[in-house]
CSV table of C-alpha atoms in Angstrom, one decimal:
chain,number,residue,atom,x,y,z
A,7,UNK,CA,190.9,107.4,208.2
A,8,UNK,CA,193.1,109.3,205.8
A,9,UNK,CA,193.1,113.1,205.9
A,10,UNK,CA,190.8,114.7,203.3
A,11,UNK,CA,191.2,117.9,201.3
A,12,UNK,CA,189.1,119.4,198.4
A,13,UNK,CA,190.4,120.7,195.1
A,14,UNK,CA,188.5,122.6,192.3
A,15,UNK,CA,188.4,121.0,188.9
A,16,UNK,CA,188.7,122.9,185.6
A,17,UNK,CA,184.9,122.9,185.3
A,18,UNK,CA,184.5,124.6,188.7
A,19,UNK,CA,183.3,121.5,190.6
A,20,UNK,CA,184.9,120.6,193.9
A,21,UNK,CA,186.2,117.0,194.3
A,22,UNK,CA,187.3,115.2,197.4
A,23,UNK,CA,190.8,113.7,197.7
A,24,UNK,CA,192.4,111.6,200.4
A,25,UNK,CA,196.1,112.0,201.3
A,26,UNK,CA,198.2,109.2,202.6
A,27,UNK,CA,199.8,110.0,206.0
A,28,UNK,CA,203.4,111.0,205.6
A,29,UNK,CA,206.0,110.8,208.4
A,30,UNK,CA,209.0,113.1,208.4
A,31,UNK,CA,212.1,114.0,210.5
A,32,UNK,CA,213.0,117.6,211.0
A,33,UNK,CA,216.4,119.2,211.3
A,34,UNK,CA,216.3,122.7,212.7
A,35,UNK,CA,219.2,125.1,212.5
A,36,UNK,CA,219.9,127.6,215.3
A,37,UNK,CA,219.8,131.3,214.6
A,38,UNK,CA,219.0,133.1,217.8
A,39,UNK,CA,215.9,135.3,217.7
A,40,UNK,CA,215.5,134.4,214.1
A,41,UNK,CA,214.4,131.0,215.4
A,42,UNK,CA,210.9,132.6,215.5
A,43,UNK,CA,211.0,132.1,211.7
A,44,UNK,CA,211.2,128.4,212.4
A,45,UNK,CA,208.4,128.7,214.9
A,46,UNK,CA,206.2,130.0,212.1
A,47,UNK,CA,207.3,127.2,209.7
A,48,UNK,CA,206.5,124.6,212.3
A,49,UNK,CA,203.2,126.2,213.2
A,50,UNK,CA,202.1,126.0,209.5
A,51,UNK,CA,203.4,122.4,209.0
A,52,UNK,CA,201.6,121.2,212.1
A,53,UNK,CA,198.3,122.3,210.5
A,54,UNK,CA,198.7,119.6,207.9
A,55,UNK,CA,196.8,116.6,209.3
A,56,UNK,CA,198.5,114.3,206.7
A,57,UNK,CA,202.0,115.2,208.1
A,58,UNK,CA,203.4,113.6,211.2
A,59,UNK,CA,206.8,114.1,213.0
A,60,UNK,CA,208.9,111.2,214.1
A,61,UNK,CA,212.2,112.8,215.2
A,62,UNK,CA,213.7,116.3,215.4
A,63,UNK,CA,217.4,117.3,215.6
A,64,UNK,CA,218.2,120.8,216.6
A,65,UNK,CA,220.8,123.1,218.2
A,66,UNK,CA,220.4,126.4,220.0
A,67,UNK,CA,217.1,128.0,218.9
A,68,UNK,CA,216.5,124.9,216.8
A,69,UNK,CA,216.6,122.9,220.0
A,70,UNK,CA,214.2,125.2,221.7
A,71,UNK,CA,211.7,124.8,218.9
A,72,UNK,CA,212.2,121.0,218.9
A,73,UNK,CA,211.7,120.6,222.6
A,74,UNK,CA,208.6,122.9,222.7
A,75,UNK,CA,207.0,120.9,219.8
A,76,UNK,CA,207.8,117.5,221.5
A,77,UNK,CA,206.4,118.6,224.9
A,78,UNK,CA,203.2,120.1,223.3
A,79,UNK,CA,202.7,117.0,221.1
A,80,UNK,CA,202.9,114.8,224.2
A,81,UNK,CA,200.1,116.9,225.9
A,82,UNK,CA,197.7,117.3,223.0
A,83,UNK,CA,199.0,116.2,219.6
A,84,UNK,CA,199.6,118.8,216.9
A,85,UNK,CA,197.3,121.3,218.6
A,86,UNK,CA,199.3,121.0,221.8
A,87,UNK,CA,202.6,121.4,219.8
A,88,UNK,CA,201.4,124.6,218.2
A,89,UNK,CA,200.2,126.0,221.6
A,90,UNK,CA,203.5,125.1,223.3
A,91,UNK,CA,205.5,126.8,220.6
A,92,UNK,CA,203.4,129.9,221.0
A,93,UNK,CA,203.7,129.8,224.8
A,94,UNK,CA,207.5,129.6,224.6
A,95,UNK,CA,208.1,132.4,222.1
A,96,UNK,CA,205.5,134.6,223.7
A,97,UNK,CA,207.3,134.2,227.0
A,98,UNK,CA,210.5,135.3,225.3
A,99,UNK,CA,208.8,138.3,223.7
A,100,UNK,CA,207.2,139.4,227.0
A,101,UNK,CA,210.4,139.2,229.0
A,102,UNK,CA,211.3,142.6,230.4
A,103,UNK,CA,215.0,142.0,229.8
A,104,UNK,CA,217.2,141.1,226.9
A,105,UNK,CA,217.3,137.4,226.2
A,106,UNK,CA,220.8,136.4,224.9
A,107,UNK,CA,219.6,134.2,222.1
A,108,UNK,CA,222.2,135.3,219.5
A,109,UNK,CA,224.9,137.6,218.5
A,110,UNK,CA,223.7,140.6,216.5
A,111,UNK,CA,224.2,140.6,212.8
A,112,UNK,CA,225.2,144.3,213.0
A,113,UNK,CA,226.2,146.1,216.2
A,114,UNK,CA,224.7,149.3,214.7
A,115,UNK,CA,221.3,147.7,214.9
A,116,UNK,CA,221.3,147.6,218.7
A,117,UNK,CA,220.4,150.3,221.2
A,118,UNK,CA,223.3,152.2,222.6
A,119,UNK,CA,223.1,150.4,226.0
A,120,UNK,CA,223.2,147.0,224.3
A,121,UNK,CA,226.1,148.1,222.0
A,122,UNK,CA,228.0,149.1,225.1
A,123,UNK,CA,227.4,145.8,226.9
A,124,UNK,CA,228.2,143.9,223.7
A,125,UNK,CA,231.5,145.9,223.4
A,126,UNK,CA,232.4,144.8,226.9
A,127,UNK,CA,232.3,141.1,225.9
A,128,UNK,CA,235.3,141.8,223.6
A,129,UNK,CA,237.4,142.6,226.7
A,130,UNK,CA,235.8,140.8,229.6
A,131,UNK,CA,234.5,137.2,229.8
A,132,UNK,CA,231.0,136.4,231.1
A,133,UNK,CA,232.7,135.0,234.2
A,134,UNK,CA,233.7,138.6,234.9
A,135,UNK,CA,230.6,140.4,233.7
A,136,UNK,CA,228.1,137.9,235.1
A,137,UNK,CA,229.7,136.4,238.3
A,138,UNK,CA,226.3,135.2,239.5
A,139,UNK,CA,225.6,133.3,236.3
A,140,UNK,CA,222.2,135.0,235.8
A,141,UNK,CA,220.6,133.6,232.6
A,142,UNK,CA,217.1,134.9,231.9
A,143,UNK,CA,216.5,132.1,229.4
A,144,UNK,CA,216.6,129.6,232.3
A,145,UNK,CA,213.5,131.2,233.8
A,146,UNK,CA,211.6,131.1,230.5
A,147,UNK,CA,212.4,127.5,229.8
A,148,UNK,CA,211.5,126.3,233.3
A,149,UNK,CA,208.3,128.3,233.2
A,150,UNK,CA,207.1,127.0,229.9
A,151,UNK,CA,208.5,123.5,229.2
A,152,UNK,CA,207.3,120.4,231.1
A,153,UNK,CA,210.2,118.0,230.8
A,154,UNK,CA,208.2,115.1,232.1
A,155,UNK,CA,206.1,115.5,228.9
A,156,UNK,CA,209.4,115.8,226.9
A,157,UNK,CA,210.6,112.5,228.3
A,158,UNK,CA,207.5,110.6,227.3
A,159,UNK,CA,206.8,112.4,224.0
A,160,UNK,CA,206.5,110.1,220.9
A,161,UNK,CA,208.6,112.7,219.1
A,162,UNK,CA,212.2,111.6,219.2
A,163,UNK,CA,214.6,114.5,220.1
A,164,UNK,CA,218.3,115.0,219.4
A,165,UNK,CA,219.6,118.2,221.1
A,166,UNK,CA,223.1,119.1,220.2
A,167,UNK,CA,225.7,120.8,222.5
A,168,UNK,CA,229.4,121.3,222.0
A,169,UNK,CA,232.0,119.9,224.5
A,170,UNK,CA,234.3,122.8,225.4
A,171,UNK,CA,237.1,120.3,226.3
A,172,UNK,CA,237.2,118.6,222.9
A,173,UNK,CA,235.1,120.7,220.6
A,174,UNK,CA,233.1,117.7,219.7
A,175,UNK,CA,229.3,117.3,219.5
A,176,UNK,CA,227.2,115.7,222.2
A,177,UNK,CA,223.6,114.7,221.3
A,178,UNK,CA,221.1,114.4,224.1
A,179,UNK,CA,217.8,112.4,223.7
A,180,UNK,CA,214.4,112.7,225.4
A,181,UNK,CA,215.3,110.7,228.4
A,182,UNK,CA,218.2,112.9,229.5
A,183,UNK,CA,216.8,116.3,228.7
A,184,UNK,CA,216.4,119.1,231.4
A,185,UNK,CA,216.5,122.8,231.2
A,186,UNK,CA,220.3,122.7,231.6
A,187,UNK,CA,220.6,120.7,228.4
A,188,UNK,CA,218.7,123.3,226.5
A,189,UNK,CA,220.8,126.1,228.0
A,190,UNK,CA,223.9,124.2,227.0
A,191,UNK,CA,222.7,123.9,223.5
A,192,UNK,CA,222.2,127.7,223.3
A,193,UNK,CA,225.2,128.8,225.3
A,194,UNK,CA,227.1,131.6,223.5
A,195,UNK,CA,230.6,131.7,225.2
A,196,UNK,CA,231.0,135.5,224.8
A,197,UNK,CA,227.7,136.2,226.6
A,198,UNK,CA,227.0,133.2,228.9
A,199,UNK,CA,229.2,131.1,231.1
A,200,UNK,CA,229.7,127.5,230.0
A,201,UNK,CA,226.9,125.1,231.2
A,202,UNK,CA,228.3,122.2,233.2
A,203,UNK,CA,226.5,118.9,233.0
A,204,UNK,CA,227.9,115.9,234.9
A,205,UNK,CA,231.2,117.6,235.1
A,206,UNK,CA,231.5,118.4,231.4
A,207,UNK,CA,231.4,122.0,230.2
A,208,UNK,CA,229.3,122.8,227.1
A,209,UNK,CA,228.8,125.7,224.6
A,210,UNK,CA,226.3,126.3,221.8
A,211,UNK,CA,225.6,123.1,219.8
A,212,UNK,CA,225.8,125.1,216.6
A,213,UNK,CA,229.6,125.1,216.8
A,214,UNK,CA,229.7,121.3,216.3
A,215,UNK,CA,226.4,120.5,214.6
A,216,UNK,CA,223.9,123.0,213.3
A,217,UNK,CA,222.0,120.8,213.2
A,218,UNK,CA,223.3,117.3,213.4
A,219,UNK,CA,221.8,115.1,210.6
A,220,UNK,CA,223.3,111.7,211.4
A,221,UNK,CA,220.9,110.9,214.4
A,222,UNK,CA,218.0,111.1,212.0
A,223,UNK,CA,219.5,108.4,209.7
A,224,UNK,CA,219.8,105.9,212.5
A,225,UNK,CA,216.5,104.1,213.0
A,226,UNK,CA,213.0,105.6,213.3
A,227,UNK,CA,210.1,105.3,210.9
A,228,UNK,CA,210.7,108.3,208.7
A,229,UNK,CA,212.8,108.3,205.5
A,230,UNK,CA,212.1,112.0,204.7
A,231,UNK,CA,214.2,114.6,206.4
A,232,UNK,CA,213.1,118.2,206.2
A,233,UNK,CA,215.9,120.7,206.9
A,234,UNK,CA,215.0,124.2,208.0
A,235,UNK,CA,217.9,126.6,207.4
A,236,UNK,CA,218.3,130.0,209.0
A,237,UNK,CA,221.8,130.7,208.0
A,238,UNK,CA,222.5,131.6,204.3
A,239,UNK,CA,224.5,129.0,202.3
A,240,UNK,CA,226.2,131.7,200.3
A,241,UNK,CA,226.5,135.5,200.2
A,242,UNK,CA,227.6,137.7,197.3
A,243,UNK,CA,230.9,139.5,197.6
A,244,UNK,CA,233.2,139.9,200.5
A,245,UNK,CA,232.5,142.3,203.5
A,246,UNK,CA,235.0,145.1,204.0
A,247,UNK,CA,233.9,146.6,207.2
A,248,UNK,CA,235.0,145.1,210.5
A,249,UNK,CA,231.4,144.3,211.7
A,250,UNK,CA,230.6,142.7,208.4
A,251,UNK,CA,233.7,140.6,208.5
A,252,UNK,CA,233.0,139.4,212.0
A,253,UNK,CA,229.4,138.6,211.1
A,254,UNK,CA,230.4,136.6,208.0
A,255,UNK,CA,233.1,134.7,209.9
A,256,UNK,CA,230.5,133.7,212.5
A,257,UNK,CA,228.1,132.5,209.8
A,258,UNK,CA,230.8,130.4,208.1
A,259,UNK,CA,231.8,128.9,211.5
A,260,UNK,CA,228.2,128.0,212.4
A,261,UNK,CA,227.5,126.6,209.0
A,262,UNK,CA,230.7,124.6,208.5
A,263,UNK,CA,229.8,121.4,210.3
A,264,UNK,CA,226.4,121.2,208.7
A,265,UNK,CA,227.8,121.7,205.2
A,266,UNK,CA,230.5,119.1,205.8
A,267,UNK,CA,227.9,116.6,207.0
A,268,UNK,CA,225.6,117.2,204.1
A,269,UNK,CA,228.5,116.8,201.7
A,270,UNK,CA,229.4,113.4,203.3
A,271,UNK,CA,225.8,112.3,203.1
A,272,UNK,CA,225.5,113.3,199.4
A,273,UNK,CA,228.7,111.3,198.7
A,274,UNK,CA,227.5,108.3,200.7
A,275,UNK,CA,224.2,108.3,198.8
A,276,UNK,CA,226.0,108.2,195.5
A,277,UNK,CA,228.2,105.4,196.6
A,278,UNK,CA,225.4,103.4,198.2
A,279,UNK,CA,223.1,103.7,195.3
A,280,UNK,CA,225.8,102.3,193.0
A,281,UNK,CA,225.7,99.2,195.0
A,282,UNK,CA,229.3,99.3,196.2
A,283,UNK,CA,228.4,99.3,199.9
A,284,UNK,CA,225.0,97.8,201.0
A,285,UNK,CA,225.1,97.4,204.8
A,286,UNK,CA,222.2,98.5,207.0
A,287,UNK,CA,223.5,102.0,207.4
A,288,UNK,CA,224.3,102.4,203.7
A,289,UNK,CA,220.7,101.2,202.9
A,290,UNK,CA,219.3,103.8,205.3
A,291,UNK,CA,221.4,106.6,203.7
A,292,UNK,CA,220.6,105.5,200.2
A,293,UNK,CA,216.9,105.5,201.0
A,294,UNK,CA,216.8,108.9,202.8
A,295,UNK,CA,214.8,111.6,201.1
A,296,UNK,CA,215.9,115.2,201.7
A,297,UNK,CA,213.9,118.4,201.6
A,298,UNK,CA,215.0,121.9,202.3
A,299,UNK,CA,213.1,125.0,203.6
A,300,UNK,CA,215.4,128.0,203.2
A,301,UNK,CA,214.9,131.5,204.7
A,302,UNK,CA,217.9,133.2,203.2
A,303,UNK,CA,215.9,136.0,201.6
A,304,UNK,CA,213.9,136.6,204.7
A,305,UNK,CA,217.0,136.7,206.9
A,306,UNK,CA,218.6,139.2,204.6
A,307,UNK,CA,215.5,141.3,204.7
A,308,UNK,CA,215.7,141.5,208.4
A,309,UNK,CA,219.4,142.4,208.5
A,310,UNK,CA,218.6,146.0,209.2
A,311,UNK,CA,216.5,145.0,212.2
A,312,UNK,CA,217.9,144.4,215.6
A,313,UNK,CA,219.0,140.8,215.5
A,314,UNK,CA,218.8,140.6,219.3
A,315,UNK,CA,215.3,142.1,219.2
A,316,UNK,CA,213.2,139.6,221.1
A,317,UNK,CA,210.3,142.0,221.5
A,318,UNK,CA,207.0,140.2,220.9
A,319,UNK,CA,205.9,142.3,217.8
A,320,UNK,CA,209.2,141.4,216.1
A,321,UNK,CA,208.9,137.7,216.9
A,322,UNK,CA,205.3,137.7,215.7
A,323,UNK,CA,206.4,139.3,212.5
A,324,UNK,CA,209.1,136.6,212.1
A,325,UNK,CA,206.5,133.9,212.8
A,326,UNK,CA,204.1,135.2,210.2
A,327,UNK,CA,206.9,135.3,207.6
A,328,UNK,CA,207.8,131.7,208.5
A,329,UNK,CA,204.2,130.6,208.1
A,330,UNK,CA,204.1,132.1,204.6
A,331,UNK,CA,207.4,130.4,203.7
A,332,UNK,CA,206.1,127.0,204.9
A,333,UNK,CA,202.8,127.5,203.0
A,334,UNK,CA,204.8,128.2,199.8
A,335,UNK,CA,207.0,125.2,200.4
A,336,UNK,CA,204.1,122.9,200.9
A,337,UNK,CA,202.5,123.9,197.6
A,338,UNK,CA,205.7,123.5,195.7
A,339,UNK,CA,207.5,120.6,197.4
A,340,UNK,CA,204.9,119.0,199.6
A,341,UNK,CA,203.9,116.4,197.0
A,342,UNK,CA,207.4,115.0,197.0
A,343,UNK,CA,207.3,113.9,200.6
A,344,UNK,CA,207.1,110.2,200.9
A,345,UNK,CA,208.1,109.8,197.2
A,346,UNK,CA,211.4,111.4,196.4
A,347,UNK,CA,213.9,114.0,197.5
A,348,UNK,CA,212.9,117.5,196.5
A,349,UNK,CA,216.5,118.7,196.3
A,350,UNK,CA,219.7,117.6,194.5
A,351,UNK,CA,222.2,116.9,197.3
A,352,UNK,CA,225.3,116.8,195.1
A,353,UNK,CA,224.3,120.1,193.4
A,354,UNK,CA,223.7,121.9,196.7
A,355,UNK,CA,226.3,120.4,199.0
A,356,UNK,CA,228.9,118.8,196.8
A,357,UNK,CA,232.3,120.2,195.8
A,358,UNK,CA,232.4,122.5,192.8
A,359,UNK,CA,233.7,119.6,190.6
A,360,UNK,CA,230.6,117.6,191.6
A,361,UNK,CA,228.0,120.2,191.0
A,362,UNK,CA,225.8,119.3,188.1
A,363,UNK,CA,226.2,115.6,188.7
A,364,UNK,CA,222.8,114.1,188.2
A,365,UNK,CA,221.3,112.8,191.4
A,366,UNK,CA,220.5,109.1,191.4
A,367,UNK,CA,217.2,109.4,193.3
A,368,UNK,CA,215.4,106.1,193.6
A,369,UNK,CA,212.2,105.8,191.6
A,370,UNK,CA,209.2,105.0,193.8
């Protein structure tokens, strides 16, 4: 039976409507503790009974959210997914030690003890500062995520990590995933030692794909891809202080591969829709519908907060902001799911010469 909702007519009467089930893929950016914004977005989306998830691609905090959702879904559907996300982030918030989920946006936002430790990372490697390779995030993952559920989940997972040796992206699927793969996806080299899996050393997946989009174009039942962004696509002006310059360089670095991939997809869609190339992959790219949930204004609002603040009250605040953002997005863009893209890829991700080129979205 199709999900039901009620709407009020102009005369004040309530009428019943039925919504066709829509299946989407999700692409979740990493962003450290700001991943709690994505928690809130997912929590709100999961309340929509007409919306189902086929696959999720994520790196770093995006991977944490993806795996928690998939494990919970395998246990008890959408309610289980919401409960699992809450369990993971609550465990992060209740930890009695700092959880290295991200670099701070501003060193001045940190307590003096944390600023001192962060300053040491500029002169000493984690191999010197942390010879026992103690990672508090490992205990949280192992204590909250059941990887047997992850492996049999109907939600397809694509967790990204960066090969230290080549700088290329490695994507891990459900069958391979363990706590070590998640730690690899979130490994910041200035804070944590590289995670070694089958003899290969890995760093944060955000360096090579934040998140990777191409796995979501290869098979599966969903043509709609909802991208959740935590990093701003642009900032006004240029920073002049050392901390601001370092923060902006980090943002550009972590956004670069995603922007290049989206530019390539936008170009490929234009080419494919003109009928020049019509192989199986081209048809999938041409038929893909893209949607974007941005949090740039929220991230900027929290710039004065401690970006490494993983206290539970702060994470709950982020979750609530994410829920509100998802609710707004559902009202404005939700009707486009299953019908058309709600964004203009060339305008958002094309070169400056291509901006303004009218998108050739298929009419359905």
